Coordinates of C-alpha atoms in Angstrom, one line a residue:
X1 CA 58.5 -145.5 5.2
X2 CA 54.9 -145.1 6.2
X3 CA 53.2 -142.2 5.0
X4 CA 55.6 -139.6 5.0
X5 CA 55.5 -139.1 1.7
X6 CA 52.9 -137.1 2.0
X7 CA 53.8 -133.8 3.9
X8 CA 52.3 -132.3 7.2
X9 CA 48.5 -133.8 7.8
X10 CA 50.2 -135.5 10.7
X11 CA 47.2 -136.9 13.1
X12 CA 45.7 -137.7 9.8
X13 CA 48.9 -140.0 8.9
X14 CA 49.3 -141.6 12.5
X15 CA 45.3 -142.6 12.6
X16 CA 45.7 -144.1 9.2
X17 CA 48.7 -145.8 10.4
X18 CA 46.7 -147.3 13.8
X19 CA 44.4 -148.4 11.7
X20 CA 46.1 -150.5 9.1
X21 CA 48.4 -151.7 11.9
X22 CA 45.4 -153.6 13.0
X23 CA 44.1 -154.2 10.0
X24 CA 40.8 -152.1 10.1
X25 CA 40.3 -151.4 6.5
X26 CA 37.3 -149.6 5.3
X27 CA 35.3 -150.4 2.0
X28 CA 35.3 -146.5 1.4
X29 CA 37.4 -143.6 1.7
X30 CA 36.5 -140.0 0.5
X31 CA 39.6 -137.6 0.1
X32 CA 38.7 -134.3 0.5
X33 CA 40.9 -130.8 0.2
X34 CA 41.9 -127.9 -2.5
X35 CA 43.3 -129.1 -5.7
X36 CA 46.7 -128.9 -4.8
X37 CA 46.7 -130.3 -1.3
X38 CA 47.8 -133.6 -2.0
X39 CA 44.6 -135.7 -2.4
X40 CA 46.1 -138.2 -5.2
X41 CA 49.6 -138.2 -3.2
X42 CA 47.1 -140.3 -0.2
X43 CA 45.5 -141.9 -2.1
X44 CA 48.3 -144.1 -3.8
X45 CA 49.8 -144.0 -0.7
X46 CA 46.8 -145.3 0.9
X47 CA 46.3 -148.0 -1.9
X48 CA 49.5 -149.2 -1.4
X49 CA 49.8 -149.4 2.3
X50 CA 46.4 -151.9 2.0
X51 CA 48.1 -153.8 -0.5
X52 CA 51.2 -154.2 0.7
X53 CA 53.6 -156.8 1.5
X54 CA 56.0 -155.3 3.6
X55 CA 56.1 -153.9 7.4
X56 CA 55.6 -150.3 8.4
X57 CA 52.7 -150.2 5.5
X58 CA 53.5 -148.7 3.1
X59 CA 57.0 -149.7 3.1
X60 CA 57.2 -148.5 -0.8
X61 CA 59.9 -151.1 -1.5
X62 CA 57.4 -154.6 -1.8
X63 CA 56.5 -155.9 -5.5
X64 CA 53.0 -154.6 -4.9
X65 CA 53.8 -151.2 -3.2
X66 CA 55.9 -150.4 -6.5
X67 CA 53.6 -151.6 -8.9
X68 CA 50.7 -149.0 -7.1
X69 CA 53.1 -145.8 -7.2
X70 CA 53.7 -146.9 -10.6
X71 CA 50.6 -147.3 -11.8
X72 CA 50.7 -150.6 -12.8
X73 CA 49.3 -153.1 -10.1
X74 CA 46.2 -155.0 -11.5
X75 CA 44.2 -154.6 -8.4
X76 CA 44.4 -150.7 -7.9
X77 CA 42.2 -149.9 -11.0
X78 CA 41.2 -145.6 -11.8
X79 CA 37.6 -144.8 -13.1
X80 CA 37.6 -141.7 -14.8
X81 CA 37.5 -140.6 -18.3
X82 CA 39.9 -137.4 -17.8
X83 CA 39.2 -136.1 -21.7
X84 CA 35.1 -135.9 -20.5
X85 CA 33.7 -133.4 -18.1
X86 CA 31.7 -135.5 -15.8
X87 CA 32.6 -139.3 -15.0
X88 CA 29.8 -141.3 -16.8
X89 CA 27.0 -143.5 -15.4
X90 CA 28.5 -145.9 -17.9
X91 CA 32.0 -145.8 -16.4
X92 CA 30.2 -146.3 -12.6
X93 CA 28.4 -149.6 -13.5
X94 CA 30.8 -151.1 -15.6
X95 CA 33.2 -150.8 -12.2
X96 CA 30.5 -151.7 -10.1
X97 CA 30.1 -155.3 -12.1
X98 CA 33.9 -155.3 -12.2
X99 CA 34.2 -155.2 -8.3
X100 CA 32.7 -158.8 -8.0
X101 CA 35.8 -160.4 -9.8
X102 CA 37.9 -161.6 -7.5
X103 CA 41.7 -159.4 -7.3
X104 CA 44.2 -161.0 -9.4
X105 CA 47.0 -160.8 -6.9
X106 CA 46.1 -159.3 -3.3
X107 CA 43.9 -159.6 -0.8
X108 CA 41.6 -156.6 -2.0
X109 CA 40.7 -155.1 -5.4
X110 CA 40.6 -151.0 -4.8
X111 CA 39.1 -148.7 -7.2
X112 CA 40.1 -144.9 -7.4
X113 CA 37.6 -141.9 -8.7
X114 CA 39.9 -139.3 -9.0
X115 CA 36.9 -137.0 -9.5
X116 CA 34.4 -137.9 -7.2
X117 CA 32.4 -134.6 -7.6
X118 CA 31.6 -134.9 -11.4
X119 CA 29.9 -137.9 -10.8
X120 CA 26.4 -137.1 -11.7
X121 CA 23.2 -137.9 -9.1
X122 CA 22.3 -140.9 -11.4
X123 CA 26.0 -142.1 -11.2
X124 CA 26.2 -142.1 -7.8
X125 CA 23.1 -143.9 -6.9
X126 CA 24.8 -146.6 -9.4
X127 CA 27.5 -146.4 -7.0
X128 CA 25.6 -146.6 -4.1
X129 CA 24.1 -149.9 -4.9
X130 CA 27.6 -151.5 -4.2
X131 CA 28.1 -149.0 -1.2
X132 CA 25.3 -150.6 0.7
X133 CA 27.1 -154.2 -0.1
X134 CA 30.3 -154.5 -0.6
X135 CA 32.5 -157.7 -1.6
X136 CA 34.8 -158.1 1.6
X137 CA 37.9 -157.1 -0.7
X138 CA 36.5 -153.8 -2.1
X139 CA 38.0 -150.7 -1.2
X140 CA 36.5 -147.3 -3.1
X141 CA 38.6 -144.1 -2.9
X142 CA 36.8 -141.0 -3.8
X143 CA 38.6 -137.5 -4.4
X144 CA 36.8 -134.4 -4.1
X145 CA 37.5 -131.0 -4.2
X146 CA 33.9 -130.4 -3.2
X147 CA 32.3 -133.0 -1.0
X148 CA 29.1 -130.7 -0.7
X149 CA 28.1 -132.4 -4.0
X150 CA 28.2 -135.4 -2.9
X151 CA 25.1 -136.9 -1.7
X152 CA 24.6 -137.4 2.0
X153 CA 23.8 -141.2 1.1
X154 CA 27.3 -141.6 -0.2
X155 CA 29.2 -139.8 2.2
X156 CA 27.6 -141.8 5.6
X157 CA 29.2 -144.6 4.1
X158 CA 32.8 -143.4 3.4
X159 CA 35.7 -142.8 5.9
X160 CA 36.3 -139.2 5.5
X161 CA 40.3 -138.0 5.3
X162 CA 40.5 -134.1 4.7
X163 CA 43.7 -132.4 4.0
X164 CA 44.7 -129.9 5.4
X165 CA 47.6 -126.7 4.5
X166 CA 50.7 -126.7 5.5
X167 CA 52.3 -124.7 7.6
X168 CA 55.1 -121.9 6.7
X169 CA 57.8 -124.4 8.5
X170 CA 57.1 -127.2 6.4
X171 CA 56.3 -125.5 2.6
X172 CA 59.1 -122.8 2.4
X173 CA 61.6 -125.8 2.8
X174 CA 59.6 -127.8 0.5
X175 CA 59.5 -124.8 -1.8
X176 CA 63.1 -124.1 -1.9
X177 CA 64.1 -127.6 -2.6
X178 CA 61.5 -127.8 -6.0
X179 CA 62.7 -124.2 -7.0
X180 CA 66.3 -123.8 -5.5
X181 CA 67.0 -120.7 -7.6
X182 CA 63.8 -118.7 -6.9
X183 CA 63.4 -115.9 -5.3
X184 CA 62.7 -116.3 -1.3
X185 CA 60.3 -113.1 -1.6
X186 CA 58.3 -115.4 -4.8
X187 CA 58.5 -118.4 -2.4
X188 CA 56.8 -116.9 0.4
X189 CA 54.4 -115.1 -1.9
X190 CA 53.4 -118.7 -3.2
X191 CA 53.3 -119.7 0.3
X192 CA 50.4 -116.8 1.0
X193 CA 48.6 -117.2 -2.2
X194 CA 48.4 -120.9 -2.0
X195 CA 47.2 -121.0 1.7
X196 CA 49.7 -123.7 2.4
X197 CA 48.8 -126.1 -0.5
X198 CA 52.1 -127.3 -1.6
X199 CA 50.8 -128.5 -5.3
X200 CA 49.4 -124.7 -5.9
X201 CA 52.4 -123.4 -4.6
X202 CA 54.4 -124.9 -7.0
X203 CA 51.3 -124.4 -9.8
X204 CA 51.7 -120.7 -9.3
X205 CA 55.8 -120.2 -9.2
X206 CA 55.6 -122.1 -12.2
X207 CA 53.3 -120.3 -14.2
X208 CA 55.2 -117.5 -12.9
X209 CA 58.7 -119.0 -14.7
X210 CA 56.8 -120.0 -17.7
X211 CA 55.1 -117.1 -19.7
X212 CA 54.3 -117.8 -23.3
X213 CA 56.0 -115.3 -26.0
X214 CA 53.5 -113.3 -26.9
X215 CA 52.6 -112.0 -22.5
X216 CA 56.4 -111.5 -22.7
X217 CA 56.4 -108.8 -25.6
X218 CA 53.2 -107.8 -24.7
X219 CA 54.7 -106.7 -20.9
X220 CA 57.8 -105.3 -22.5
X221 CA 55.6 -103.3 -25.3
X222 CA 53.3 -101.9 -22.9
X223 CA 56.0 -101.0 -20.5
X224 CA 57.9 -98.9 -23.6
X225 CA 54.3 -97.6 -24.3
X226 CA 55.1 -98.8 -27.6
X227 CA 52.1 -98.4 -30.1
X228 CA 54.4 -100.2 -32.5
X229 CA 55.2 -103.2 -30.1
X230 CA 51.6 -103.9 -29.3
X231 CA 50.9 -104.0 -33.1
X232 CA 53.5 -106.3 -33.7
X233 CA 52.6 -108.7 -31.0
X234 CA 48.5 -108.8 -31.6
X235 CA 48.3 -108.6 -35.6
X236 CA 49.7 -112.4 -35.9
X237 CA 47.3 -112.9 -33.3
X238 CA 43.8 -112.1 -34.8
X239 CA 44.3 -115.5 -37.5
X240 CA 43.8 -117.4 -33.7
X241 CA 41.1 -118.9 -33.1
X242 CA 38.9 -117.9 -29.8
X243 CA 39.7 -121.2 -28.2
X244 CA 43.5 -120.3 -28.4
X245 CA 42.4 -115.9 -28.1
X246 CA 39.9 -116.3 -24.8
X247 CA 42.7 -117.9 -22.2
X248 CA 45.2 -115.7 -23.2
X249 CA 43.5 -112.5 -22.0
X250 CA 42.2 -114.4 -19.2
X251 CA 45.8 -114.6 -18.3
X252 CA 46.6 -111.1 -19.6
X253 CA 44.0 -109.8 -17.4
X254 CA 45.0 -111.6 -14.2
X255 CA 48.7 -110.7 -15.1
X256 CA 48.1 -107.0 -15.2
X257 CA 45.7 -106.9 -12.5
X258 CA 48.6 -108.6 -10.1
X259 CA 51.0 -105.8 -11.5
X260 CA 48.2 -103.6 -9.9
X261 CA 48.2 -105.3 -6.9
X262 CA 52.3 -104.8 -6.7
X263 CA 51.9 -101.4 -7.8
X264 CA 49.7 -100.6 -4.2
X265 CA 52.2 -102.3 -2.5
X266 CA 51.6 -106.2 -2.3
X267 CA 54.1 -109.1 -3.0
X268 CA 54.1 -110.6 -7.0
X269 CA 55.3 -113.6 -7.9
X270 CA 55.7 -112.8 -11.4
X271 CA 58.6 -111.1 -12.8
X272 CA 56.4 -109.6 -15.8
X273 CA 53.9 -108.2 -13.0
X274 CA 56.5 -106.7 -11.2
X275 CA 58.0 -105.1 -14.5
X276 CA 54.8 -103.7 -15.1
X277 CA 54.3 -102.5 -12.1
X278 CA 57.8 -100.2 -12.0
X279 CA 57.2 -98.8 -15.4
X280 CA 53.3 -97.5 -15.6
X281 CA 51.0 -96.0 -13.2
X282 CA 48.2 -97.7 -10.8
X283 CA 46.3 -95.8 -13.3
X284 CA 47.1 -97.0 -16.5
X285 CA 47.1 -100.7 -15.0
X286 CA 43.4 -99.9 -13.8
X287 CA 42.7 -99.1 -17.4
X288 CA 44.8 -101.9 -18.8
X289 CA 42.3 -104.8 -16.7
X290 CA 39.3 -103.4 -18.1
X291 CA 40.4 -103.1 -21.4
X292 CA 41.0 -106.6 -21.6
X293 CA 38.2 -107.9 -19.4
X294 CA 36.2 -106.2 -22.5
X295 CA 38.2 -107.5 -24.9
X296 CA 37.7 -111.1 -23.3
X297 CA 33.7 -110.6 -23.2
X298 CA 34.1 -110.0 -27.2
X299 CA 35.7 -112.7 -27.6
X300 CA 33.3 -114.6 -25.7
X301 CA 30.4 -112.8 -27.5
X302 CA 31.6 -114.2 -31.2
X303 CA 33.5 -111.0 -31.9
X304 CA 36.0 -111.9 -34.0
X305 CA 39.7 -112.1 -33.2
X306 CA 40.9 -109.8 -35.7
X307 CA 38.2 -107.1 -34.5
X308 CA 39.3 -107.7 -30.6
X309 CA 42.9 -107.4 -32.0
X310 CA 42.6 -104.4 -33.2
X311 CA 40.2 -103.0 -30.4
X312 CA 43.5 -104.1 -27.8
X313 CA 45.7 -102.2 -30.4
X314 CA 44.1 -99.1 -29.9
X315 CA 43.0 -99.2 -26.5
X316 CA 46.2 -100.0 -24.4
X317 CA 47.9 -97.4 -26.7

């Protein structure tokens, strides 16, 4: 099986391969690319190919190479505390004294920070005191998005894998497989948007399928120019509160301003852009954007929801 799992990255995969094959194994790997590109995909893959008891690492088939993908294999342990915007100094030492008990049952004990760059400066010099020496079984992943915030301390010391995009051979297929019924035009429009990351490719055709109800009468009141419509679809909103108000003309915003985009000609992968786009002028979609980026700076400014409500009633009239 090997790593082909994980989808193009290919001299990546074969000098990971070479490597395990001889059983070079370093104490630190940093994982870097997009959100999207496939950084948690390698490093379970990764994980499971050191700890596995099969040939052609990873085989995905041993006891241990199943308990990995399944998150359940005593020796492949995740710090993070996904509910908390940075990862804790806390977190960092308490796995730091952790690494020097022995693995339960393999030949190494790996530890995973799936958000490498939201460890704070004091959290990574409290890494960096097992960086500089190891136990001869630890293995550290780190994923980043962002390894310029890492210090240059840490990353001397890790084995750095970056991902890479896909190309337009390898996603489309991908692509059509996930979403067999999509459009081809919405496929390759993910395909240019995403720059060839196949996790925001399928981020974005999904958020393009999946509207909530109040974007979908909103699009189909403003493409009636219904007065009445848009009434009806923001006075139950203005009992929200701005935590539930502020995303939603975010995504109003970016929805209207994509219809704008279609409207001068580019590709949309949203049906409700593209509806929008057919029905009102590059003029009134211009109008619609800033409307609501005003409405969202209200919102953000502690007007309340009722008052922004009723500002959007009147303005996208």
């Amino acid at each position: 099986m090997g790593f082909s799992p994980l989808l193009g990255n290919e001299q990546l995969k074969q000098n990971l391969k070479n490597s395990l094959h001889n059983r070079h194994i370093s104490h630190f790997y940093l994982i870097s690319g997009p959100k999207g590109s496939g950084k948690h995909t390698l490093a379970k893959l990764l994980a499971a190919a050191i700890l596995c008891g099969g040939t052609d690492a990873p085989c995905l088939k041993c006891h241990a190479c199943r308990k990995v993908m399944e998150n359940m294999h005593p020796d492949f342990i995740t710090v993070d505390e996904p509910d908390k915007k940075t990862v804790s100094v806390e977190l960092i030492r308490q796995a730091r004294s952790d690494i020097y008990i022995r693995p339960n049952e393999s030949d190494y004990k790996i530890y995973l920070f799936p958000r490498a760059q939201d460890m704070g400066i004091p959290g990574q010099n409290a890494l960096l005191k097992v960086l500089e020496e190891p136990p001869k079984y630890g293995v550290f992943i780190l994923l980043t998005d962002n390894p310029e915030r890492l210090l240059p301390t840490v990353r001397s010391r890790c084995t750095e894998l970056n991902l890479h995009g896909l190309p337009k051979e390898i996603l489309l297929p991908a692509l059509r497989k996930e979403f067999p019924d999509t459009d081809e035009k919405v496929l390759e429009a993910a395909f240019l948007r995403s720059g060839g990351y196949l996790g925001q490719a399928k981020a974005l055709i999904q958020e393009g399928l999946s509207v909530p109800e109040q974007t979908q009468q909103l699009v189909e009141a403003f493409s009636a120019r219904s007065p009445m419509g848009l009434t009806q679809v923001l006075v139950p909103m203005e009992k929200w509160k701005r935590d539930q108000l502020i995303p939603m003309l975010d995504g109003w915003k970016l929805l209207f301003a994509e219809a704008l985009v279609c409207r001068s000609g580019g590709t949309s992968l949203s049906p409700l852009a593209q509806q929008l786009a057919r029905s009102r002028s590059p003029q009134d979609l211009f109008a619609a954007v800033q409307h609501l980026e005003k409405a969202a700076l209200y919102a953000q400014s502690n007007v309340s929801p009722a008052a922004v409500c009723g500002y959007l009633s009147w303005a996208l009239r």
